[in-house]
Amino acid sequence: MDRLDGLNTAQRQAATTLSGPLLVLAGAGTGKTRVITVRMAELIRSGVRPNSILSVTFTNKAAKEMQERSAQLLGKRSKVKPVVTTFHSFCVRVLRQEIELLGYPKKFAICDRGDQESMARTALRDVRVTDKALRPGDLISRISRWKMAGVDESRAADYVDDDRDLLASMAYRKYQRTLRARGAVDFDDLLLLTNKLFDQHPEVLRKYQTMFQHVQVDEYQDTNGVQFDLIESLVREHHNLCVVGDDDQSIYGFRGAEVTHILGFSRHFPTAKTIRLEENYRCTDKILELANNLIKKNKGRHDKTLRANKPNGADVVFKSYPDEQTEAEQVVAEIRYMIAELNVVPRDLAILFRTNEQPRVFETEFRRQRVPYILIGGQSFFDRRETRDLMAYLKTINSQRDEVSMLRIINTPARGIGQTTTEKLLKRALKQGRTLWEVMNDLDGDKDIPAKARGAIGGFCSMIRGYADRMGSEPGNLAEISNDLLKEIDYKYEIERQYKDEGQQIRRSGMLDEFVDTISHYVKQNEKPSLDGFLETTALMGRDEENDKDEQLLNNAVRLMTLHSAKGLEFPRVYMVGMEENLLPHKRSVEGSAKDIAEERRLTYVGITRAQEHLTLTRAKTRMKFGKRKEMIPSRFIMEATFKPEDEPQETVAG
DNA sequence: AAGGAGGGTTTTTTT
DNA sequence: AACCCTCCTT
């Protein structure tokens, strides 16, 4: 059977344009992923070696899906597969090979969001900036902005816009120094260093240019400047670049994504062909009409109007409730009814929201009404204290240079190494230019530190050394060894001590077990498991990974997620909740510029276009905020999406 | 050094 | 309402 069967003209054209720069403007639900995978197959059919095709995505989930789809299409006959990877994994892959050229240690660590935050905290404290003047999160985003603009810590002072920038520029230096001392890189560095490598070492760039003769980028509207440079370098010689995206779905501006890259693609690559996919196969006419109405309000976009393929759809439903409790209660009740009485499958339902705080009420309701649900992304378990503690242990065991992790667990659970001692050690390390670990291992007969503390430090060090040996020599038993570690430090007791509530205790230890399961899952999945490898995988996966072990739950649960993590997905029935001013659009955007509002509008557009058959938009009239009840008014986007130009403005009739 | 009480602050979105 | 930080007592 022909792979091109069942593709419409535009899709077919996109899948068979095999060389030169190509821009595929693919609206929501137009079969974009299918086109990309068919195109890969077509490339291979035309004689291109599979492993010289590089497809880049933004999320692990997207990469995984594309891998599966292309494996299906290509069959299992060849062992050589096209390379499908995320930007970040691609960079890790390159840097693992070549990072020494940039003066970094070959075994560099990748720090996750939590590491970043603690480094930001210490950096701020060190330059004597109070939390009030500049928050850690704020510092991180400023640093990120500088990094993405190619401004390093020595030049940041020249790019200062306001007082906070000034403080941030000072903390930036400290932050970088900590990073270097740990032999670590942050997420931005992954991209940045790869770029630097390609810039400064043409022979390395040439190697990768030759390796990949064809490059495809998915969700191209989300590329930031650094990612653009990376891609541009790779295809500079052959220009075999196919980018697929939808400027109307650009929702990562806060991360430095530039719609201008997709808008200006043809200017950058003058020989580029542009193909539009406007035939929507996902949503009903009613849903699509709403989406089209809304997105028309945005200026400066590639004008396209999606055509619906599903006529006679059900009406979109709008509902309002007195408060967020009722909103959750009613929505869950409706869902429960549909599952019980209408044979609706839980996995066909999704609840989408703007902020990570919104799902809390829903979680309570789901549990109360006993409806299976799964919260995707959000404050998932990598952010929990217990998980973070164990992670810090593992990181310390993996590299004793990792001061940030070591400080987190040096006295957790309490083992008699208090604040005063720790500070002394740190001061000494700084003065002698040695690592904290070296100083700790050199305290024989030291009078400055009490014998009791010295004993505790000695015990800590030998414990870490012991586990480093064991985990190094029997990586196949990582999970079991981690359990031993937890027993040795008596973490269960720590939990009991910290949480008086018994239910809380059970849940917390359950989370730890869950985490150990993740480790054994990793060990099973990898041919050559190692502690280092585990840490890298978790750092790159971050939070968005749906743990495969919960497959059964996953297959039979209502999905709860933010609008951001819903991108690329589709569901037969969608609830968009919290359709209120200052929530969607978010307060920060309302207070910002028209550009910010435009992004919120796109976000809403993304949400609406997730729905295949049924869409319900709900809002609460009041909502708790900072412990106080606040009035909420309907989101402007409801008006914009439902207002028909031919409607005369209605006179209100009193009475 | 450890633990508890009280006070102040906070809520965008993520690889 | 939840969290973190600081200060105070043991």
XYZ file of C-alpha atoms (C1' of nucleotides) in Angstrom:
680
model
C 0.000 0.000 0.000
C 1.199 3.471 -0.812
C 2.177 5.609 2.116
C 0.762 8.616 0.356
C -2.699 7.121 0.195
C -5.209 9.121 2.102
C -3.180 12.327 2.089
C -4.749 15.435 0.622
C -2.985 17.483 -2.036
C -1.212 19.833 0.329
C -0.124 17.041 2.647
C 1.151 15.017 -0.272
C 3.059 17.973 -1.610
C 4.660 18.605 1.793
C 5.629 14.968 2.172
C 7.261 14.760 -1.228
C 9.217 18.001 -1.336
C 12.473 16.444 -0.326
C 15.265 18.927 -0.827
C 15.953 22.583 -0.169
C 14.355 24.730 2.514
C 10.686 24.007 3.104
C 8.209 25.733 5.392
C 5.095 23.779 6.241
C 2.509 25.996 7.866
C 0.401 23.413 9.572
C -2.668 24.601 11.429
C -4.028 22.743 14.411
C -5.290 19.256 13.655
C -4.136 19.174 10.031
C -2.177 15.930 10.232
C 1.199 17.499 10.735
C 2.839 14.583 12.512
C 1.653 12.217 9.850
C 3.119 14.409 7.139
C 6.476 14.583 8.897
C 6.733 10.843 9.313
C 5.630 10.111 5.757
C 8.193 12.593 4.586
C 10.890 10.693 6.451
C 9.792 7.518 4.726
C 9.838 9.275 1.375
C 13.359 10.532 1.990
C 14.507 7.010 2.712
C 12.709 5.672 -0.326
C 14.526 8.224 -2.452
C 17.808 6.727 -1.315
C 18.725 8.867 1.688
C 20.445 6.908 4.470
C 18.016 6.768 7.416
C 20.537 7.822 10.028
C 21.479 10.915 8.074
C 18.000 12.320 8.667
C 17.735 14.402 11.823
C 14.324 15.339 13.203
C 14.247 17.734 16.092
C 11.371 18.236 18.484
C 10.929 20.262 21.655
C 9.591 17.695 24.066
C 10.534 14.129 24.855
C 6.950 13.147 24.382
C 6.882 14.471 20.829
C 10.164 12.729 20.059
C 8.899 9.459 21.402
C 5.696 9.676 19.434
C 7.549 10.446 16.231
C 9.931 7.556 16.804
C 7.056 5.168 17.277
C 5.167 6.432 14.271
C 8.161 6.256 11.982
C 9.057 2.769 13.226
C 5.541 1.712 12.307
C 5.781 3.237 8.875
C 9.247 1.994 8.051
C 8.784 -1.453 9.489
C 11.409 -3.241 11.433
C 13.439 -4.401 8.491
C 16.326 -1.995 8.873
C 18.338 -1.503 11.992
C 19.481 1.904 10.854
C 16.875 4.383 11.988
C 16.318 8.068 11.384
C 17.523 10.189 14.293
C 14.633 11.702 16.238
C 15.592 13.790 19.233
C 14.863 16.906 21.228
C 17.039 20.003 21.015
C 18.393 19.341 24.474
C 19.157 15.655 23.951
C 20.842 16.455 20.677
C 23.103 18.936 22.431
C 23.901 16.468 25.199
C 24.815 13.924 22.584
C 27.208 16.357 20.905
C 28.659 17.672 24.151
C 29.309 14.211 25.601
C 31.692 13.761 22.695
C 33.294 17.147 22.390
C 32.854 19.273 25.498
C 36.505 19.008 26.527
C 37.333 21.292 23.621
C 35.598 24.039 25.586
C 37.506 23.360 28.791
C 34.694 21.501 30.571
C 35.150 18.115 32.241
C 34.134 15.189 30.066
C 31.702 13.987 32.728
C 29.712 17.157 33.156
C 26.509 17.138 35.176
C 23.258 18.714 34.032
C 21.451 20.641 36.686
C 17.720 20.646 36.856
C 15.306 23.382 37.766
C 15.632 22.701 41.492
C 19.422 22.895 41.377
C 19.119 26.137 39.502
C 16.902 27.535 42.188
C 19.180 26.675 45.049
C 22.161 28.077 43.170
C 20.199 31.228 42.531
C 19.373 31.467 46.241
C 22.984 31.150 47.317
C 24.152 33.522 44.629
C 21.722 36.164 45.828
C 22.706 35.679 49.430
C 26.365 35.958 48.509
C 25.960 39.288 46.831
C 23.764 40.371 49.703
C 20.584 40.761 47.783
C 17.478 40.111 49.803
C 14.702 37.918 48.516
C 12.484 40.926 48.402
C 14.637 42.841 45.973
C 15.061 39.960 43.578
C 13.490 36.547 43.748
C 15.436 33.424 42.774
C 13.013 32.665 39.972
C 13.373 36.188 38.697
C 17.145 35.858 38.748
C 16.988 32.624 36.789
C 14.854 34.148 34.072
C 17.118 37.179 33.789
C 20.203 34.992 33.552
C 18.449 32.844 30.992
C 17.597 35.919 28.949
C 21.220 37.005 28.965
C 22.471 33.575 28.073
C 20.067 33.289 25.180
C 21.262 36.657 23.917
C 24.859 35.460 24.112
C 25.784 37.759 26.981
C 28.186 36.084 29.405
C 28.604 36.998 33.059
C 31.536 39.329 32.469
C 29.540 41.484 30.082
C 26.140 41.356 31.739
C 26.811 44.642 33.543
C 26.805 46.378 30.151
C 23.318 45.127 29.382
C 21.519 46.358 32.433
C 18.050 47.821 31.965
C 16.877 48.381 35.507
C 17.909 48.065 39.151
C 16.992 44.433 39.298
C 19.129 43.720 36.263
C 22.029 45.298 38.106
C 21.579 43.000 41.073
C 21.058 40.089 38.735
C 24.281 40.819 36.885
C 26.211 40.534 40.132
C 24.518 37.305 41.101
C 25.071 36.003 37.553
C 28.854 35.861 38.146
C 28.428 33.947 41.357
C 25.934 31.602 39.729
C 28.329 30.830 36.902
C 31.179 30.261 39.316
C 29.137 27.725 41.278
C 28.202 26.003 38.049
C 31.814 25.746 36.926
C 32.956 24.544 40.343
C 30.417 21.744 40.156
C 31.538 20.870 36.660
C 27.914 21.346 35.695
C 25.868 23.020 33.000
C 22.303 24.294 33.084
C 19.613 23.859 30.435
C 20.572 27.005 28.598
C 24.234 26.014 28.581
C 23.412 22.842 26.718
C 22.255 24.842 23.731
C 24.688 27.646 24.204
C 27.804 25.510 24.509
C 26.875 23.454 21.484
C 26.567 26.652 19.525
C 29.885 27.866 20.827
C 31.457 24.552 19.894
C 30.169 24.804 16.335
C 31.389 28.399 16.145
C 34.855 27.866 17.490
C 35.604 24.448 16.069
C 34.660 24.319 12.396
C 35.954 20.776 12.088
C 33.432 19.615 14.662
C 30.636 21.449 12.906
C 31.683 19.897 9.615
C 31.446 16.468 11.174
C 27.823 16.993 12.151
C 26.958 18.770 8.913
C 28.132 15.694 7.057
C 26.467 13.334 9.451
C 23.034 14.866 8.863
C 22.087 15.541 5.258
C 18.468 16.323 6.022
C 17.094 18.200 8.990
C 13.465 18.567 10.083
C 12.195 20.732 12.921
C 8.782 20.251 14.478
C 6.879 23.008 16.329
C 9.166 25.491 14.647
C 7.244 28.449 16.050
C 8.797 27.637 19.415
C 12.439 28.060 18.389
C 14.451 30.691 20.157
C 17.496 32.495 18.821
C 20.033 29.944 19.990
C 18.060 27.053 18.591
C 17.747 28.876 15.298
C 21.522 29.391 15.118
C 22.083 25.742 15.853
C 19.831 24.594 13.039
C 21.170 27.225 10.693
C 24.739 26.018 11.300
C 23.799 22.418 10.669
C 22.122 23.045 7.313
C 24.371 25.870 6.129
C 25.977 23.736 3.396
C 23.036 21.831 1.971
C 19.947 23.834 3.027
C 17.965 20.626 3.311
C 15.776 21.928 6.069
C 12.108 21.304 6.565
C 10.381 23.191 9.334
C 6.831 22.541 10.414
C 4.854 24.767 12.666
C 1.969 27.096 13.279
C 2.594 30.692 14.264
C -0.851 30.706 15.892
C 0.356 28.139 18.387
C 3.458 29.976 19.549
C 3.105 29.950 23.330
C 6.652 29.895 24.625
C 7.586 33.550 24.255
C 8.577 33.680 27.924
C 11.257 31.149 27.144
C 12.692 33.238 24.351
C 10.767 31.675 21.471
C 10.453 34.099 18.591
C 7.495 33.995 16.238
C 9.720 36.003 13.925
C 11.628 32.848 13.010
C 8.614 31.235 11.457
C 7.291 34.508 10.083
C 10.649 35.339 8.527
C 11.632 31.882 7.297
C 11.348 32.756 3.607
C 13.406 35.867 4.112
C 16.156 33.804 5.695
C 16.036 31.103 3.094
C 14.979 32.903 -0.067
C 14.610 29.686 -2.051
C 12.191 28.290 0.513
C 8.914 26.768 -0.567
C 5.887 27.322 1.618
C 3.056 24.843 1.934
C -0.076 25.473 3.969
C -2.090 22.763 5.602
C -5.522 24.201 6.318
C -7.741 21.163 6.255
C -8.595 20.376 9.865
C -9.497 16.772 10.606
C -9.724 17.072 14.359
C -12.430 19.454 15.501
C -16.086 19.819 14.670
C -17.254 22.885 12.752
C -18.618 24.495 15.909
C -15.351 24.190 17.775
C -13.284 25.360 14.835
C -15.516 28.371 14.284
C -14.837 29.476 17.818
C -11.105 29.029 17.342
C -11.041 30.867 14.036
C -13.041 33.791 15.426
C -10.674 34.142 18.309
C -7.359 33.910 16.513
C -8.481 36.436 13.887
C -8.114 39.069 16.604
C -4.328 38.661 16.538
C -2.256 40.882 14.285
C 0.897 39.964 12.376
C 0.243 36.345 11.655
C 0.379 34.101 8.610
C -3.203 34.449 7.568
C -4.873 31.119 7.328
C -8.350 29.861 7.999
C -8.827 26.276 8.949
C -11.577 24.365 7.179
C -13.581 21.908 9.218
C -14.135 18.375 8.062
C -16.655 17.419 10.686
C -20.025 19.125 10.122
C -22.999 19.211 12.510
C -20.960 19.201 15.676
C -22.455 19.697 19.115
C -22.716 23.241 20.442
C -19.890 24.517 22.571
C -21.101 24.818 26.161
C -20.452 27.797 28.461
C -20.985 27.571 32.189
C -20.398 29.724 35.209
C -20.305 28.811 38.890
C -20.265 30.814 42.135
C -16.745 29.711 43.111
C -13.906 27.390 42.193
C -15.110 24.622 44.518
C -18.451 24.450 42.780
C -16.736 24.614 39.420
C -14.657 21.563 40.260
C -17.526 19.742 41.917
C -19.914 20.195 38.988
C -17.402 19.443 36.287
C -16.309 16.252 38.024
C -19.934 15.287 38.667
C -20.721 15.723 34.989
C -17.707 13.634 34.077
C -18.672 10.940 36.536
C -22.147 10.830 35.036
C -20.802 10.485 31.505
C -18.506 7.660 32.502
C -21.178 5.825 34.449
C -24.165 6.342 32.181
C -22.966 7.242 28.716
C -20.112 4.778 28.311
C -17.609 7.558 27.953
C -14.051 6.320 28.516
C -12.131 8.364 31.105
C -9.079 8.738 28.877
C -11.185 10.574 26.301
C -11.648 13.466 28.719
C -9.272 16.274 29.513
C -9.426 19.261 31.807
C -7.199 22.139 30.766
C -6.172 25.066 32.931
C -3.799 27.999 32.941
C -1.838 27.710 36.184
C -0.533 24.824 38.214
C -2.497 25.929 41.210
C -5.894 25.352 39.623
C -5.896 21.527 39.579
C -5.721 21.232 43.378
C -9.440 21.695 43.881
C -10.094 19.299 41.044
C -7.843 16.650 42.519
C -9.770 16.758 45.756
C -13.052 16.404 43.890
C -11.812 13.554 41.719
C -10.745 11.668 44.792
C -13.941 12.421 46.658
C -16.153 11.327 43.786
C -13.886 8.382 42.993
C -13.235 9.198 39.379
C -9.840 8.037 38.076
C -7.663 10.935 37.006
C -4.052 11.683 36.260
C -2.351 15.008 36.687
C 0.180 15.496 33.949
C 3.218 17.686 34.507
C 2.765 20.228 37.221
C 4.384 19.948 40.601
C 4.972 16.300 39.998
C 7.181 14.192 42.043
C 10.541 15.610 41.069
C 9.619 18.718 42.990
C 8.695 16.940 46.166
C 10.933 17.290 49.102
C 11.514 13.557 49.582
C 12.387 12.984 45.960
C 14.651 15.982 45.908
C 16.457 14.770 49.008
C 17.108 11.347 47.573
C 18.146 12.925 44.284
C 20.609 15.087 46.182
C 22.063 11.971 47.818
C 22.454 10.314 44.440
C 24.039 13.403 42.950
C 26.473 13.689 45.829
C 27.367 10.021 45.499
C 27.853 10.464 41.772
C 30.075 13.516 42.112
C 31.517 14.815 45.343
C 32.209 18.082 43.551
C 28.498 18.748 43.602
C 28.450 21.206 46.462
C 24.837 22.237 46.003
C 23.528 18.712 46.467
C 25.967 17.945 49.250
C 24.858 20.957 51.255
C 21.254 19.919 50.890
C 21.805 16.527 52.501
C 24.849 17.067 54.681
C 22.533 17.341 57.659
C 19.325 15.802 56.366
C 18.266 13.871 58.347
C 19.995 15.682 61.190
C 23.266 13.983 62.018
C 25.020 16.619 64.069
C 26.616 18.739 61.366
C 24.991 22.051 62.139
C 25.003 25.435 60.519
C 28.058 26.757 62.308
C 30.185 23.800 61.314
C 29.017 23.884 57.734
C 29.814 27.559 57.464
C 33.295 27.018 58.849
C 33.924 24.283 56.333
C 32.676 26.398 53.462
C 34.781 29.359 54.471
C 37.827 27.159 54.691
C 37.169 25.617 51.289
C 36.884 29.051 49.732
C 40.062 30.289 51.370
C 42.141 27.269 50.464
C 40.691 26.979 46.987
C 39.662 23.416 47.637
C 36.326 21.687 47.351
C 34.095 21.219 50.356
C 34.636 17.481 50.064
C 38.429 17.806 50.222
C 38.198 19.977 53.302
C 35.845 17.528 54.973
C 38.278 14.703 54.426
C 41.138 16.607 56.012
C 40.078 17.301 59.581
C 42.369 15.018 61.616
C 42.884 16.566 65.040
C 41.409 19.868 63.939
C 40.750 21.943 67.042
C 38.560 24.484 65.322
C 35.761 21.987 64.869
C 34.268 20.128 67.823
C 35.151 16.453 68.041
C 31.489 15.490 67.916
C 30.948 17.298 64.627
C 34.210 15.851 63.297
C 32.957 12.364 64.035
C 29.698 13.082 62.237
C 31.552 14.421 59.221
C 33.805 11.379 59.117
C 30.798 9.099 59.232
C 29.072 11.045 56.463
C 32.125 10.922 54.228
C 32.685 7.224 54.583
C 29.009 6.572 53.973
C 29.112 8.552 50.716
C 32.319 6.791 49.684
C 30.796 3.418 50.454
C 27.755 4.041 48.281
C 29.851 5.551 45.518
C 31.809 2.293 45.404
C 28.758 0.072 45.466
C 26.780 2.029 42.908
C 29.830 2.229 40.681
C 30.582 -1.463 40.809
C 27.058 -2.881 40.625
C 24.998 -0.446 38.570
C 22.452 -3.180 37.924
C 21.377 -2.938 41.559
C 20.909 0.815 41.715
C 17.400 0.554 43.080
C 18.275 -1.960 45.778
C 21.289 0.050 46.863
C 19.149 3.178 47.040
C 16.798 1.332 49.348
C 19.734 0.340 51.546
C 20.749 3.972 51.652
C 17.278 5.051 52.712
C 17.337 2.480 55.487
C 20.784 3.511 56.643
C 19.851 7.163 56.969
C 16.481 6.143 58.425
C 14.512 8.400 56.173
C 11.224 6.795 57.186
C 11.805 8.122 60.662
C 12.561 11.552 59.221
C 9.185 11.508 57.486
C 7.393 10.423 60.649
C 9.090 13.166 62.547
C 8.228 15.834 60.022
C 4.615 14.979 59.378
C 2.364 14.309 62.285
C -0.587 13.367 60.130
C -0.572 9.637 59.457
C -2.159 9.897 56.031
C 0.497 12.393 55.071
C 3.201 10.016 56.302
C 1.886 7.176 54.194
C 1.647 9.360 51.123
C 5.145 10.713 51.579
C 6.749 7.314 51.951
C 4.680 6.133 49.027
C 6.291 8.825 46.935
C 9.724 7.596 47.897
C 8.834 4.051 46.877
C 7.560 5.489 43.637
C 10.887 7.159 43.098
C 12.827 3.974 43.765
C 10.537 2.306 41.222
C 11.604 4.931 38.716
C 15.193 3.918 39.313
C 14.514 0.237 38.762
C 12.492 1.103 35.699
C 15.478 2.978 34.345
C 17.792 0.047 35.109
C 15.484 -2.355 33.285
C 15.192 -0.113 30.241
C 18.898 0.450 29.778
C 21.457 -1.990 28.523
C 24.261 -0.194 30.281
C 22.729 1.469 33.324
C 24.772 3.807 35.472
C 24.084 6.324 38.192
C 25.366 9.030 35.911
C 23.034 7.926 33.152
C 20.057 7.868 35.481
C 20.733 11.400 36.658
C 21.077 12.623 33.091
C 17.846 10.977 32.015
C 15.885 12.458 34.883
C 17.363 15.897 34.344
C 16.345 15.867 30.695
C 12.957 14.310 31.219
C 12.157 16.751 33.895
C 8.571 16.528 34.835
C 6.596 15.947 31.716
C 7.267 12.241 31.563
C 4.275 10.086 32.161
C 5.723 7.133 33.947
C 5.277 4.104 31.797
C 4.727 1.921 34.799
C 1.365 3.499 35.416
C 0.231 2.521 31.981
C -2.963 0.974 33.262
C -3.921 4.049 35.182
C -2.825 6.196 32.291
C -5.074 4.313 29.932
C -8.102 4.740 32.033
C -7.941 8.138 33.640
C -9.211 11.634 32.999
C -6.300 13.879 32.133
C -5.578 17.120 33.959
C -2.970 19.416 32.504
C -1.962 22.976 31.780
C -2.694 24.514 28.408
C 1.029 24.508 27.772
C 1.424 20.803 28.230
C -1.692 20.106 26.174
C -0.079 21.326 23.004
C 0.196 18.620 20.385
C -2.507 16.500 21.991
C -6.167 15.924 21.207
C -9.155 14.661 23.154
C -12.745 13.844 22.230
C -14.032 15.904 25.158
C -12.312 18.942 26.585
C -13.115 21.166 29.549
C -11.346 24.494 29.682
C -11.788 25.762 33.199
C -11.123 29.129 34.801
C -12.080 31.223 31.773
C -11.644 34.487 33.642
C -9.858 37.769 33.288
C -6.568 37.750 35.178
C -6.359 34.003 34.881
C -6.737 33.590 31.121
C -5.382 36.079 30.109
C -3.148 35.850 33.130
C -2.744 38.893 35.357
C 0.887 39.283 34.393
C -0.094 39.549 30.745
C -2.979 41.903 31.409
C -0.510 44.195 33.101
C 1.926 43.707 30.252
C 1.790 44.654 26.585
C -0.444 43.789 23.662
C 2.154 41.219 22.700
C 1.580 39.370 25.956
C -2.172 39.359 25.450
C -1.655 38.016 21.949
C 0.260 35.095 23.382
C -2.514 34.383 25.883
C -4.949 34.451 22.983
C -2.852 31.871 21.172
C -2.818 29.823 24.338
C -6.596 29.885 24.412
C -6.617 28.975 20.745
C -4.415 25.978 21.475
C -6.804 24.896 24.216
C -9.926 25.165 22.052
C -8.346 23.262 19.192
C -7.499 20.289 21.422
C -11.164 19.319 21.410
C -12.373 16.820 18.833
C -16.099 16.512 19.556
C -17.167 18.339 22.704
C -15.927 21.498 24.315
C -17.070 23.078 27.547
C -15.757 26.392 28.850
C -16.346 27.137 32.499
C -15.639 29.981 34.865
C -15.995 30.805 38.537
C -17.509 34.117 39.649
C -15.309 34.298 42.719
C -12.001 32.688 43.560
C -9.763 32.429 46.639
C -6.532 34.301 46.317
C -3.941 34.713 49.068
C -6.561 33.517 51.502
C -9.113 36.110 50.350
C -12.156 35.712 48.132
C -12.004 37.768 44.959
C -14.568 38.641 42.294
C -13.734 37.359 38.838
C -15.110 38.586 35.516
C -15.446 36.501 32.342
C -12.431 36.241 30.094
C -12.418 38.630 27.168
C -11.626 35.630 24.993
C -15.128 34.238 25.499
C -16.547 37.382 23.890
C -13.989 37.440 21.134
C -14.572 33.824 20.223
C -18.358 33.962 20.219
C -18.953 37.402 18.729
C -20.126 37.185 15.146
C -19.411 40.246 13.003
C -22.912 40.104 11.457
C -24.529 40.393 14.881
C -25.816 43.848 15.581
C -24.720 45.098 18.969
C -27.666 44.316 21.228
C -29.540 46.972 23.093
C -30.097 45.994 26.653
C -33.733 46.159 27.558
C -34.491 46.974 31.110
C -36.872 44.771 32.988
C 22.407 21.826 67.414
C 17.531 21.036 67.130
C 12.820 22.067 67.069
C 8.897 25.056 67.381
C 6.432 29.392 67.102
C 5.410 33.411 64.795
C 5.642 36.487 60.927
C 5.856 37.674 56.316
C 5.304 36.549 51.443
C 3.380 34.473 47.553
C 0.923 32.417 42.248
C 2.468 31.769 34.800
C 3.501 29.026 31.495
C 8.763 24.671 30.825
C 13.051 22.079 28.119
C -3.823 28.454 52.635
C 0.783 27.013 52.076
C 5.500 27.957 52.348
C 9.775 29.855 53.836
C 12.584 32.454 56.908
C 13.959 34.107 61.352
C 14.117 34.091 65.992
C 13.689 31.989 70.425
C 13.918 28.267 73.712
C 15.670 23.986 75.200
